[in-house]
C-alpha positions as MATLAB code, in Angstrom:
seq = 'MLTNNRIKVSVSLICCSLITIKFLSFFYGSITFLFFIFWSFPFIVFIYLANKLSIKAFQSFSFIVLIYFLSVSLRVFGIEPYILDLLEIIFIIILFTLCILSPKSIKRNSD';
ca = [
     127.061   45.474   57.919;
     126.643   44.748   54.296;
     128.665   41.363   53.053;
     129.196   40.568   49.916;
     126.413   38.087   49.485;
     123.546   40.355   51.191;
     124.758   43.263   48.500;
     124.543   40.562   45.776;
     120.666   39.312   47.296;
     119.720   43.308   47.646;
     120.763   44.413   44.173;
     119.039   41.102   42.820;
     115.811   41.769   44.762;
     115.547   45.526   44.412;
     116.425   45.675   40.448;
     113.873   42.880   39.648;
     111.391   44.910   41.986;
     111.763   47.444   39.523;
     111.547   45.597   36.588;
     108.650   44.307   37.901;
     106.839   47.669   39.032;
     107.852   48.812   35.228;
     106.317   45.726   33.559;
     102.904   46.305   35.661;
     103.205   50.244   34.315;
     103.310   48.309   30.970;
     100.634   46.231   31.757;
      98.280   48.855   32.958;
      99.143   50.951   29.507;
     101.094   53.749   31.032;
     104.261   52.791   28.815;
     104.928   50.873   25.654;
     106.337   47.960   25.594;
     110.007   49.248   23.796;
     109.994   52.104   26.591;
     110.064   48.873   28.982;
     112.888   46.956   27.557;
     114.484   50.492   26.777;
     114.469   51.057   30.723;
     114.887   47.565   31.881;
     118.027   46.574   30.060;
     120.480   49.017   32.428;
     118.994   46.670   35.448;
     119.675   43.582   33.970;
     123.477   44.122   33.026;
     123.845   46.134   36.588;
     122.666   42.845   38.369;
     125.101   40.708   36.213;
     128.095   43.286   37.326;
     126.981   43.029   40.737;
     127.105   39.894   41.234;
     130.731   40.172   40.121;
     130.921   42.713   42.984;
     132.548   44.922   40.386;
     132.968   48.610   42.514;
     133.307   50.611   39.359;
     129.860   49.416   38.264;
     128.465   50.276   41.566;
     129.893   53.845   41.121;
     128.806   54.260   37.510;
     124.984   52.804   38.215;
     124.834   55.190   41.152;
     124.779   58.118   38.271;
     122.348   56.051   36.004;
     120.021   55.883   38.977;
     119.682   59.435   39.502;
     118.450   59.954   36.183;
     116.033   56.986   36.835;
     114.888   59.379   40.069;
     114.671   62.437   38.155;
     112.158   60.743   35.470;
     110.238   59.123   37.951;
     110.034   62.659   39.982;
     108.557   63.934   37.522;
     105.921   61.565   36.726;
     105.321   61.406   40.633;
     105.221   64.915   41.349;
     102.911   65.417   38.119;
      99.023   65.870   37.871;
      98.197   62.442   38.683;
     100.788   60.279   40.554;
     100.224   56.376   40.286;
     101.327   54.171   43.438;
     103.462   52.359   40.922;
     105.441   55.443   40.379;
     105.392   55.967   44.477;
     106.740   52.286   44.618;
     109.488   53.261   42.067;
     110.859   56.139   43.446;
     110.726   54.436   47.114;
     113.211   51.514   45.200;
     115.059   53.670   43.239;
     116.127   55.479   46.439;
     117.003   52.114   48.021;
     119.034   50.980   45.214;
     120.847   54.707   44.946;
     121.758   54.431   49.016;
     122.804   50.555   48.362;
     125.253   51.808   45.336;
     126.378   54.305   47.368;
     127.449   52.623   50.100;
     128.594   49.162   48.633;
     131.764   50.060   47.113;
     132.961   50.686   50.950;
     131.752   47.428   51.895;
     133.252   45.281   48.922;
     136.569   46.693   49.380;
     136.475   46.347   52.790;
     134.933   42.260   52.831;
     137.822   41.493   50.183;
     140.943   42.281   52.528;
];
């Protein structure tokens, strides 16, 4: 069962892992620094809102995660997939599942 504390920790760990993976992609020259900042900003905002346990934030961010999933899918299933892209798609799928399941748990735990 997802408790509110586990939700906060899980979101923070997954988002930080995704930012780290994207930073490694920048370090290896796959992306530019501007793209890294643009890509990371929504995750930083979501970490803040997730720690407040905002149900609307989880619902809204699940749509944003779908957009990230589509962009990563293009890179993973392209001509030359990188291991970092494979890790990124796995973490995005886990984060999407967490975003979908968390609002119900938050509501149940707050009652």
